[in-house]
JSON list of C-alpha atoms in Angstrom, two decimals:
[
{"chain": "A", "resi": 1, "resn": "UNK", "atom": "CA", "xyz": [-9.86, 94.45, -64.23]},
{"chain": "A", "resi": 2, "resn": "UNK", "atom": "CA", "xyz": [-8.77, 97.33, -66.44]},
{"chain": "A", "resi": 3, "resn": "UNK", "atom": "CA", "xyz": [-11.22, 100.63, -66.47]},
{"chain": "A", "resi": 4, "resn": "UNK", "atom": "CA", "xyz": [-11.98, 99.69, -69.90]},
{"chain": "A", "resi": 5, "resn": "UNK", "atom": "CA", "xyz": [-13.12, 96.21, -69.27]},
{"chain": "A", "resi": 6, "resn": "UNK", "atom": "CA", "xyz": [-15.35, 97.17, -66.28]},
{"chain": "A", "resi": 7, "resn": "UNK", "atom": "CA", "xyz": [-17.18, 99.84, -68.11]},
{"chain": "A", "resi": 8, "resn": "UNK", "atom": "CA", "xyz": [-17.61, 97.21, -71.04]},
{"chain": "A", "resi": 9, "resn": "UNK", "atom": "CA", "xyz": [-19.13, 94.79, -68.13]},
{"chain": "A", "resi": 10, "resn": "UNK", "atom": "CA", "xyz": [-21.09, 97.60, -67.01]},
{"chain": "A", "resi": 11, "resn": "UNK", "atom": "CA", "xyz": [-22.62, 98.56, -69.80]},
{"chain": "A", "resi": 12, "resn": "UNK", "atom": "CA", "xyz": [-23.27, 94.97, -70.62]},
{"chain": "A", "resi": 13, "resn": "UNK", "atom": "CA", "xyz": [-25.66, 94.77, -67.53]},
{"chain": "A", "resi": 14, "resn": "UNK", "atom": "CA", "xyz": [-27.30, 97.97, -68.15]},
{"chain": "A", "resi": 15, "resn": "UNK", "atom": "CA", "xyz": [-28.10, 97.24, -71.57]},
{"chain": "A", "resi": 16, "resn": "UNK", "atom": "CA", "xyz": [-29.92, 93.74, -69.60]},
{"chain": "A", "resi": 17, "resn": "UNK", "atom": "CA", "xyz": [-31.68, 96.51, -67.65]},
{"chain": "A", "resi": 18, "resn": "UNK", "atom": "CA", "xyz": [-29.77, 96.00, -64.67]},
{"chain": "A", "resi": 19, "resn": "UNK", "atom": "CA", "xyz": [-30.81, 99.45, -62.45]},
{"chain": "A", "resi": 20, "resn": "UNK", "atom": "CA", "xyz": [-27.15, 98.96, -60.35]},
{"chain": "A", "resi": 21, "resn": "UNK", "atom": "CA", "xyz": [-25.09, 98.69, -63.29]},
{"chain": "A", "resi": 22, "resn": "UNK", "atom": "CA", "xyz": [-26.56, 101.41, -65.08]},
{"chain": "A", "resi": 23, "resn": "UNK", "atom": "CA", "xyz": [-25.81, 103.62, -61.08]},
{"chain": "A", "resi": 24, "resn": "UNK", "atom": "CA", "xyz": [-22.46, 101.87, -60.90]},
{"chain": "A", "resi": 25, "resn": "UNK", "atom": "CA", "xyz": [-21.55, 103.40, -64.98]},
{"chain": "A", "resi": 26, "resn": "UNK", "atom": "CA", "xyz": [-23.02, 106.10, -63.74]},
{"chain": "A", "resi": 27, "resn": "UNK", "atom": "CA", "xyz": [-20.09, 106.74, -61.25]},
{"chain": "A", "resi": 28, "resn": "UNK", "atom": "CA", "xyz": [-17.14, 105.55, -63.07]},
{"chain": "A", "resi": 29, "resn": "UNK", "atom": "CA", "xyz": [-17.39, 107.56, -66.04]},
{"chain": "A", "resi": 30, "resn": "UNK", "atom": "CA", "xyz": [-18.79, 110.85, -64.14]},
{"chain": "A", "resi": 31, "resn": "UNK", "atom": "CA", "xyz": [-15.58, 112.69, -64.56]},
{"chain": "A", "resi": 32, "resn": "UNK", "atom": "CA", "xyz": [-15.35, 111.85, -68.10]},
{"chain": "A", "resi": 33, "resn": "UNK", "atom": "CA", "xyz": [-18.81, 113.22, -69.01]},
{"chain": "A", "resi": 34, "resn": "UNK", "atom": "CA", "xyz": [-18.45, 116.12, -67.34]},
{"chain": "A", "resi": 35, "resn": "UNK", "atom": "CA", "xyz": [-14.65, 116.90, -68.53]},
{"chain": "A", "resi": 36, "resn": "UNK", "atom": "CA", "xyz": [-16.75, 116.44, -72.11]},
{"chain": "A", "resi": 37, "resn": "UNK", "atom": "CA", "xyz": [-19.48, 118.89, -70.52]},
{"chain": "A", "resi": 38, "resn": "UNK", "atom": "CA", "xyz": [-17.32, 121.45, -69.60]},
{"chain": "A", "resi": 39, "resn": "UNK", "atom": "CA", "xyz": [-15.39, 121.28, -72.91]},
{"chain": "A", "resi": 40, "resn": "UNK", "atom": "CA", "xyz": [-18.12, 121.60, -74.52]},
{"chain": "A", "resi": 41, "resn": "UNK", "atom": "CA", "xyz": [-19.16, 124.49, -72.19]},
{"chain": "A", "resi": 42, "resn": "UNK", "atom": "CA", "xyz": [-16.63, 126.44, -73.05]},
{"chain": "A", "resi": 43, "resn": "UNK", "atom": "CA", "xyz": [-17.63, 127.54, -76.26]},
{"chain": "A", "resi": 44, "resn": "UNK", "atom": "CA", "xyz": [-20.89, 128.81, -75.07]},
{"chain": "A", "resi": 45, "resn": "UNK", "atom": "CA", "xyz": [-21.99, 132.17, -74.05]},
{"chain": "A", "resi": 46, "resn": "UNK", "atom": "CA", "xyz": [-21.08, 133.09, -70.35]},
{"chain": "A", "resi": 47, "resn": "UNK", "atom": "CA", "xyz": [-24.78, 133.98, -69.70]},
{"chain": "A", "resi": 48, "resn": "UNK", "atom": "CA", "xyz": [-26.27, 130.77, -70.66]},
{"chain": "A", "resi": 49, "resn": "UNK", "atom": "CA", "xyz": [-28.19, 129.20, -68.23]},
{"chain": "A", "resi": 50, "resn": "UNK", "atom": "CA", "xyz": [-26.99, 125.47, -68.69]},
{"chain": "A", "resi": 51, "resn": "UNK", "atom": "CA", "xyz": [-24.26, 124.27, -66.01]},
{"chain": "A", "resi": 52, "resn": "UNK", "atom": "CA", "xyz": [-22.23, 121.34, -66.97]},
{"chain": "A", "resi": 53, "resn": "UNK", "atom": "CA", "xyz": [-23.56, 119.11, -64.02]},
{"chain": "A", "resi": 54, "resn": "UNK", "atom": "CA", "xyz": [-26.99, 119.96, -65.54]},
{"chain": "A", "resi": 55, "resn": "UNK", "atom": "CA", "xyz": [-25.85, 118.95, -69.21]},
{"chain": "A", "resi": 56, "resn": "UNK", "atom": "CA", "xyz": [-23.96, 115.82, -67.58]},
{"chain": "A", "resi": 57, "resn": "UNK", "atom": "CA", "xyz": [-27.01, 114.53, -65.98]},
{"chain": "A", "resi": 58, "resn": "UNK", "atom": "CA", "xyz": [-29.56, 115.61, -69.02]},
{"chain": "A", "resi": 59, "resn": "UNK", "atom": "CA", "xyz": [-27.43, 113.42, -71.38]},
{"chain": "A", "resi": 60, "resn": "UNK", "atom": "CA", "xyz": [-26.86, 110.86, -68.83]},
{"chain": "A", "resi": 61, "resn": "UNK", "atom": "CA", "xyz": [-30.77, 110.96, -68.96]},
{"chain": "A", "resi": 62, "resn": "UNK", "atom": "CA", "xyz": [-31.23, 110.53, -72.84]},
{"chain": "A", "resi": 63, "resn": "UNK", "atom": "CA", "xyz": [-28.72, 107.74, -72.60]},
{"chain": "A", "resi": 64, "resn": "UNK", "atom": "CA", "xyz": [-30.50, 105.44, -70.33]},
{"chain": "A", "resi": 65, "resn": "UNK", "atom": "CA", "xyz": [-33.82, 106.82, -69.52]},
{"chain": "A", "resi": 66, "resn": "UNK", "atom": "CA", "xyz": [-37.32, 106.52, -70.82]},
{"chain": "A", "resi": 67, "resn": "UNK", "atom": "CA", "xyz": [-36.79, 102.83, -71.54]},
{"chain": "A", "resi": 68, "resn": "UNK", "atom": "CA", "xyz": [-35.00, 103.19, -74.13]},
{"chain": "A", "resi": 69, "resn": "UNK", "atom": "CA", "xyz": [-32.62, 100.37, -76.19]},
{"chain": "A", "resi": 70, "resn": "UNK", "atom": "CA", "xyz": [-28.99, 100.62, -75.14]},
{"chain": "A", "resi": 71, "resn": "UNK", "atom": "CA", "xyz": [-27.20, 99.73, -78.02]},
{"chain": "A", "resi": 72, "resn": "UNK", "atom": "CA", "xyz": [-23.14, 100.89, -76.84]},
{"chain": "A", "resi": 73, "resn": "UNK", "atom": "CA", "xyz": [-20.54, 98.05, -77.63]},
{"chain": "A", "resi": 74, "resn": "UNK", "atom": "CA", "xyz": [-17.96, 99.55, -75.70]},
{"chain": "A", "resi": 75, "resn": "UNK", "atom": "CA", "xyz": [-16.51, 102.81, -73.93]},
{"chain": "A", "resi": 76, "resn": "UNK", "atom": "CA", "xyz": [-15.64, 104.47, -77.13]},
{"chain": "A", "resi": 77, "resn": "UNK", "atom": "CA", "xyz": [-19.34, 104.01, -78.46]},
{"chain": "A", "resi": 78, "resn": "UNK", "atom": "CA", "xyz": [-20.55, 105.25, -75.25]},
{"chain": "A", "resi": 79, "resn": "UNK", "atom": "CA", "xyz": [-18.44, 108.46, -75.58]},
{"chain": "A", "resi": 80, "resn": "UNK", "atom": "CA", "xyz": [-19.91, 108.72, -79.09]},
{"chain": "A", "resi": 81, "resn": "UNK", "atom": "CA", "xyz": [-23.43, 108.19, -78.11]},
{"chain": "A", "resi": 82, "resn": "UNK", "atom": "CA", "xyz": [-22.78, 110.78, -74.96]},
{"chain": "A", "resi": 83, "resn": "UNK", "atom": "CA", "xyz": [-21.59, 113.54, -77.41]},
{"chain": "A", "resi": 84, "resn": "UNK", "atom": "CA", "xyz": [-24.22, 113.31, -79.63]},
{"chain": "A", "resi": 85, "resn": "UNK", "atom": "CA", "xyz": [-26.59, 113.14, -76.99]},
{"chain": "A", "resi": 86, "resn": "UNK", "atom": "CA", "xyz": [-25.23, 116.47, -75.12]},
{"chain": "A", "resi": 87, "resn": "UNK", "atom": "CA", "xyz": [-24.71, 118.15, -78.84]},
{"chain": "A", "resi": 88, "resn": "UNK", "atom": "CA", "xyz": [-28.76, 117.37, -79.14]},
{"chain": "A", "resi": 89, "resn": "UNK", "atom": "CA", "xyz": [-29.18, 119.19, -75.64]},
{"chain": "A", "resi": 90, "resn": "UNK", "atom": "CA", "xyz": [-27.08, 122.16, -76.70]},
{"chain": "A", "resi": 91, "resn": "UNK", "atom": "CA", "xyz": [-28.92, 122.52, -80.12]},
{"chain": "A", "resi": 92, "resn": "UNK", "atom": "CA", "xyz": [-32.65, 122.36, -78.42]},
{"chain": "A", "resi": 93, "resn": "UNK", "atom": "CA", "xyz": [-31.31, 125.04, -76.10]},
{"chain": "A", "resi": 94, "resn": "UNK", "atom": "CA", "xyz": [-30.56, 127.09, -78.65]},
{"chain": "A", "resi": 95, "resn": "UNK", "atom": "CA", "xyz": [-33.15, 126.51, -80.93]},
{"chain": "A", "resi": 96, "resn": "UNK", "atom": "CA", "xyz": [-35.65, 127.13, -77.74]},
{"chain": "A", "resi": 97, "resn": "UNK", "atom": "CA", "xyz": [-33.59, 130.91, -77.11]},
{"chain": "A", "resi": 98, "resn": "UNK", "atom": "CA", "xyz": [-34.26, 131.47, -80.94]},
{"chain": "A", "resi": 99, "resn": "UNK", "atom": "CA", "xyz": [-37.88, 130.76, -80.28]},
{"chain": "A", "resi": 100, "resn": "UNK", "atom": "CA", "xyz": [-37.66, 133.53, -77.48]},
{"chain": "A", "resi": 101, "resn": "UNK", "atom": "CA", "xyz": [-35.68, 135.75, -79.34]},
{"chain": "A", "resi": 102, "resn": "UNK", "atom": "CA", "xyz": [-38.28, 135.48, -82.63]},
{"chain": "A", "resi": 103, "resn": "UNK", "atom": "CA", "xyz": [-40.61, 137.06, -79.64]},
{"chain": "A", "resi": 104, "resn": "UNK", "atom": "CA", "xyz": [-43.63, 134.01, -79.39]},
{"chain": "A", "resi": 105, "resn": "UNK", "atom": "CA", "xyz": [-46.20, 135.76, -77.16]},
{"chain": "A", "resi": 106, "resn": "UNK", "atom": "CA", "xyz": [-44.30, 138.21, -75.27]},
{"chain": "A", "resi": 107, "resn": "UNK", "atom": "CA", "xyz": [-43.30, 142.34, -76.07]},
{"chain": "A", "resi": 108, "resn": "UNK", "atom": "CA", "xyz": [-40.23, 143.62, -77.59]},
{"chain": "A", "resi": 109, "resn": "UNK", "atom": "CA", "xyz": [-37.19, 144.94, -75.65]},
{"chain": "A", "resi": 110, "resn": "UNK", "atom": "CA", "xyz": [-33.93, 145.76, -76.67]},
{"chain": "A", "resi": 111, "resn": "UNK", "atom": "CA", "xyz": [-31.30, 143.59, -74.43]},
{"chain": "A", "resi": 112, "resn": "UNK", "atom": "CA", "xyz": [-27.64, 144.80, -75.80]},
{"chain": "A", "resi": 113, "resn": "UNK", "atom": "CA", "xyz": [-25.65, 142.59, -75.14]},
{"chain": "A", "resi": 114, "resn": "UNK", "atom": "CA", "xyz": [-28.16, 139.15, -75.32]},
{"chain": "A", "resi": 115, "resn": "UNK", "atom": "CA", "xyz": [-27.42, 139.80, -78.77]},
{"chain": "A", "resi": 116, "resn": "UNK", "atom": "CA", "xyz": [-24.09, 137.78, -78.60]},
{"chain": "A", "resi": 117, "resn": "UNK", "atom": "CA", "xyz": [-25.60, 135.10, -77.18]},
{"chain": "A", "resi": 118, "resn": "UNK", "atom": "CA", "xyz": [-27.91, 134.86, -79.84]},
{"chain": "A", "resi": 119, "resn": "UNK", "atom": "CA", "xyz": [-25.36, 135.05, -82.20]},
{"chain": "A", "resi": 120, "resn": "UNK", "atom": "CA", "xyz": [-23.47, 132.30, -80.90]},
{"chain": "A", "resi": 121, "resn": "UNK", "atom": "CA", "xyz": [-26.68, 130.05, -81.15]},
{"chain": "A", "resi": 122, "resn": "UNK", "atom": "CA", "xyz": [-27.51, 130.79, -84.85]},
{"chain": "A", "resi": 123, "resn": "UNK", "atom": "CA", "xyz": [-23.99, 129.65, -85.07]},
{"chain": "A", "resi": 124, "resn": "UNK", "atom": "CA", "xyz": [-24.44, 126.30, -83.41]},
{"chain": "A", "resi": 125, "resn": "UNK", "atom": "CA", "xyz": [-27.65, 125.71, -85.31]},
{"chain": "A", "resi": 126, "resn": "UNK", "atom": "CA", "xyz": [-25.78, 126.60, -88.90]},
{"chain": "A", "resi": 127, "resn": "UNK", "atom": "CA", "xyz": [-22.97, 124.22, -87.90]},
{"chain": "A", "resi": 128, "resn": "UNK", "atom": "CA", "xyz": [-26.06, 121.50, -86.61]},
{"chain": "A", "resi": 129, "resn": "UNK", "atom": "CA", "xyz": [-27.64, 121.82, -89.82]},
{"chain": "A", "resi": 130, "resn": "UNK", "atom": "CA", "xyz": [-23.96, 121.53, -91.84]},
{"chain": "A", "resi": 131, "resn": "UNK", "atom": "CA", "xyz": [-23.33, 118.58, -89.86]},
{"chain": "A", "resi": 132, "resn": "UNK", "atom": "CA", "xyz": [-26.23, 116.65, -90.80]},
{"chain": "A", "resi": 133, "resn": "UNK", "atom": "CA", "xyz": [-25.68, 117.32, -94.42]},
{"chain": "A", "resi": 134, "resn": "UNK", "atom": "CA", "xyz": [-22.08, 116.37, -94.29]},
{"chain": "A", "resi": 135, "resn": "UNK", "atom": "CA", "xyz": [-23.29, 113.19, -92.18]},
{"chain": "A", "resi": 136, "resn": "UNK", "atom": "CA", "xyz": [-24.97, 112.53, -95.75]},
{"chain": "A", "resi": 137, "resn": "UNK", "atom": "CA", "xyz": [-22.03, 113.15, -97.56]},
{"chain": "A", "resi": 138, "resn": "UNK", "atom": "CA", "xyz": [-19.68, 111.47, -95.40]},
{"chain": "A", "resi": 139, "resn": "UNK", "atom": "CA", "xyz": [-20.89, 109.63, -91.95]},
{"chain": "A", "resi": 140, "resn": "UNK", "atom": "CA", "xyz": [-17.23, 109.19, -90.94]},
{"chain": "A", "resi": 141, "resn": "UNK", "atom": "CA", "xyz": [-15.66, 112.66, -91.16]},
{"chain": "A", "resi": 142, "resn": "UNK", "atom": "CA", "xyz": [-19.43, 113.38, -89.65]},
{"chain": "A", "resi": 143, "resn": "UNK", "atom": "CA", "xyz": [-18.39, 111.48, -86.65]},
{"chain": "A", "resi": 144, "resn": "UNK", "atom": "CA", "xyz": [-14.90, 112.46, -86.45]},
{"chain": "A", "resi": 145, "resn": "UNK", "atom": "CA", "xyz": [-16.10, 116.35, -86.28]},
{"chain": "A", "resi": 146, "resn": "UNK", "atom": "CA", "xyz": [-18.60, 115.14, -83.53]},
{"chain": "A", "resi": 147, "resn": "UNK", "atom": "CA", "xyz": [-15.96, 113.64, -81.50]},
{"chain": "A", "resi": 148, "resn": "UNK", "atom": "CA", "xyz": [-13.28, 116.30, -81.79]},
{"chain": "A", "resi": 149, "resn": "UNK", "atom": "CA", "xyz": [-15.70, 119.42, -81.15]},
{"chain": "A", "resi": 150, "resn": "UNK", "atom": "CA", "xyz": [-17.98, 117.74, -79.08]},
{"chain": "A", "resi": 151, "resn": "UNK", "atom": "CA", "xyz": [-17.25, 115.44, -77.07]},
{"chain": "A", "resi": 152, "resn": "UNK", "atom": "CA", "xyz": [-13.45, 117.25, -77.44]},
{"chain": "A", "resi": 153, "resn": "UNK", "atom": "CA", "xyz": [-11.31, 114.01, -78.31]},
{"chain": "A", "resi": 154, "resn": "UNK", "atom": "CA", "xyz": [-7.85, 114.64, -80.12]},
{"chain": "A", "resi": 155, "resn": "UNK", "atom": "CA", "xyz": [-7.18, 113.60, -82.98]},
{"chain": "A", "resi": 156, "resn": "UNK", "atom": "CA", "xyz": [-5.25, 110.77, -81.70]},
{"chain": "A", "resi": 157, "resn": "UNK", "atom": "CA", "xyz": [-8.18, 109.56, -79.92]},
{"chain": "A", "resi": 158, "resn": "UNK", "atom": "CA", "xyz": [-10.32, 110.05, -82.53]},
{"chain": "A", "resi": 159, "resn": "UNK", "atom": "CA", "xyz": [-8.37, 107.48, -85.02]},
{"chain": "A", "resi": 160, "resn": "UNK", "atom": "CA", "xyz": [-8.21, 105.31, -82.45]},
{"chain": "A", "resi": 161, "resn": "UNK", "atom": "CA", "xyz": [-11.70, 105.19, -81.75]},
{"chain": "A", "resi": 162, "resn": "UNK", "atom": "CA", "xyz": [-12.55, 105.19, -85.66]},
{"chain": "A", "resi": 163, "resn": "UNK", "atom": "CA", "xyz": [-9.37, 102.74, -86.02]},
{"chain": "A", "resi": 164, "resn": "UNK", "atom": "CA", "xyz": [-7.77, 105.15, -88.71]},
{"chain": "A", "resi": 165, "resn": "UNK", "atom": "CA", "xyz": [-4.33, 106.45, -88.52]},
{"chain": "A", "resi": 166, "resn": "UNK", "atom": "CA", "xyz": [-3.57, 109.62, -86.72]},
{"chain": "A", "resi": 167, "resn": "UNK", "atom": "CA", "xyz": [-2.38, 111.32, -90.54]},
{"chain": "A", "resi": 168, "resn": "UNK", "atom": "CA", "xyz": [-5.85, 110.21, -91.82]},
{"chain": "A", "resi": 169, "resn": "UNK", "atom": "CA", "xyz": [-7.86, 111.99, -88.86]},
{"chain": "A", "resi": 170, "resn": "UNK", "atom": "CA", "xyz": [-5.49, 114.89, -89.11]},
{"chain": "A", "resi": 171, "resn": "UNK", "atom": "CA", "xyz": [-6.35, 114.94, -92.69]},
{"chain": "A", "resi": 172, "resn": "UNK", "atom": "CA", "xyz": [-10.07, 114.28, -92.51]},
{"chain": "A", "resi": 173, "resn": "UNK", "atom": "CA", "xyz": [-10.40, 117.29, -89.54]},
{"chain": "A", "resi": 174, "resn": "UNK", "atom": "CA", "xyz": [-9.10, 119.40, -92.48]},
{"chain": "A", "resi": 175, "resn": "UNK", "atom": "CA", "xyz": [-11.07, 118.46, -95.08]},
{"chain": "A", "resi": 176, "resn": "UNK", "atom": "CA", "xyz": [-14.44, 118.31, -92.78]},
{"chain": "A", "resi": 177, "resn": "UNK", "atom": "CA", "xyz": [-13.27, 121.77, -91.23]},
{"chain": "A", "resi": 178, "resn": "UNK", "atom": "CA", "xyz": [-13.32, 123.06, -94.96]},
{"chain": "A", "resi": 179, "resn": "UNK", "atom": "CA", "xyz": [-16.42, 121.54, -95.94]},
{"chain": "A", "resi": 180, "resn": "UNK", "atom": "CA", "xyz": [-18.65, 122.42, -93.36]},
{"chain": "A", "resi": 181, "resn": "UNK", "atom": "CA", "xyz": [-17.36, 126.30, -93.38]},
{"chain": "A", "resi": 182, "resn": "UNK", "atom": "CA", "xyz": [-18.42, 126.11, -97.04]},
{"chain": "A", "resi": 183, "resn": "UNK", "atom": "CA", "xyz": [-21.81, 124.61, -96.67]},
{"chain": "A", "resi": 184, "resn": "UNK", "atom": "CA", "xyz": [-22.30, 127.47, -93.74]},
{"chain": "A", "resi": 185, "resn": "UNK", "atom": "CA", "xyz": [-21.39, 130.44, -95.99]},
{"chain": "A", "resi": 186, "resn": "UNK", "atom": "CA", "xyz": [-23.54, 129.03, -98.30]},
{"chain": "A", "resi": 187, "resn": "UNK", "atom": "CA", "xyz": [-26.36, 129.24, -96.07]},
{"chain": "A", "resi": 188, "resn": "UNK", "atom": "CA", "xyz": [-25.44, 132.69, -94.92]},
{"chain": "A", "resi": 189, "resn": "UNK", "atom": "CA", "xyz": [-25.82, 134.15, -98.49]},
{"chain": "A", "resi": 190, "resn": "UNK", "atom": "CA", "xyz": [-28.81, 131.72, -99.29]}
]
């Protein structure tokens, strides 16, 4: 049975609520996850607190915990679904430092070099907010951007998984690329 075919099976059973299969998944596609993870990782801050076993097994978490409906149709879906899920994780994170930085309940001190950290999150939370607006505009090129910076796909793998030519994702990471550095300048003069 090919690697494809068992995780189909697998997910199959976990979306029956089978506790083994969803264990089983679990171990087969570790490496993958956390190859994502770590990809994603990389373009974080140094200093952040979040490891990538911690953001593996937080997303594995949103995928099949708290009862929720599994709706994956096959390993590319469940790649899709597991970027989104850690891209969700990475934005709360941020959005939660912004809260600290904004100061809530506690006294002002200067930290230096925090500041970059900061930075990078206002970043991530103008490219969030860019992303849902272009998922408006365009839920494909949406998805494509989510799988190549997220989840860190090619773009080969990216047309295969949207079943659109290699050219046409090369041409679409362009085009979104474009757009959503647009629609974040916007916002910075806005």
């Amino acid at each position: 049975m090919s690697q494809d075919t068992e995780v189909t099976k697998l997910i199959e059973l976990v979306a029956a609520g089978d506790a083994e299969a969803s264990n089983a998944l679990f171990v087969v596609l570790y490496e993958e996850l956390r190859w994502m993870a770590k990809n994603q990782m990389q373009r974080e801050n140094p200093g952040n607190t979040l490891e990538c076993t911690a953001l593996v097994h937080e997303a594995w978490i949103k995928l099949v915990g708290s009862n929720q409906q599994i709706g994956w149709t096959n390993r590319q879906h469940f790649f899709a679904t597991a970027a989104q899920a850690m891209r969700r994780i990475l934005v709360d994170a941020a959005r939660a430092r912004r809260r600290q930085k904004r100061g809530g309940d506690m006294n002002r001190c200067e930290l230096g070099s925090e500041d970059a950290v900061w930075q990078q999150d206002e970043e991530l939370l103008e490219l969030d907010e860019a992303l849902l607006l272009l998922e408006q505009h365009d839920e494909q090129k949406a998805l494509l951007v989510k799988l190549r910076y997220f989840a860190g796909l090619t773009n080969a793998q990216v047309a295969e998984q949207l079943q659109i030519s290699t050219a046409t994702a090369e041409r679409y990471w362009v085009y979104a690329k474009a757009w959503l550095r647009s629609k974040m300048q916007c916002s910075d003069g806005e």
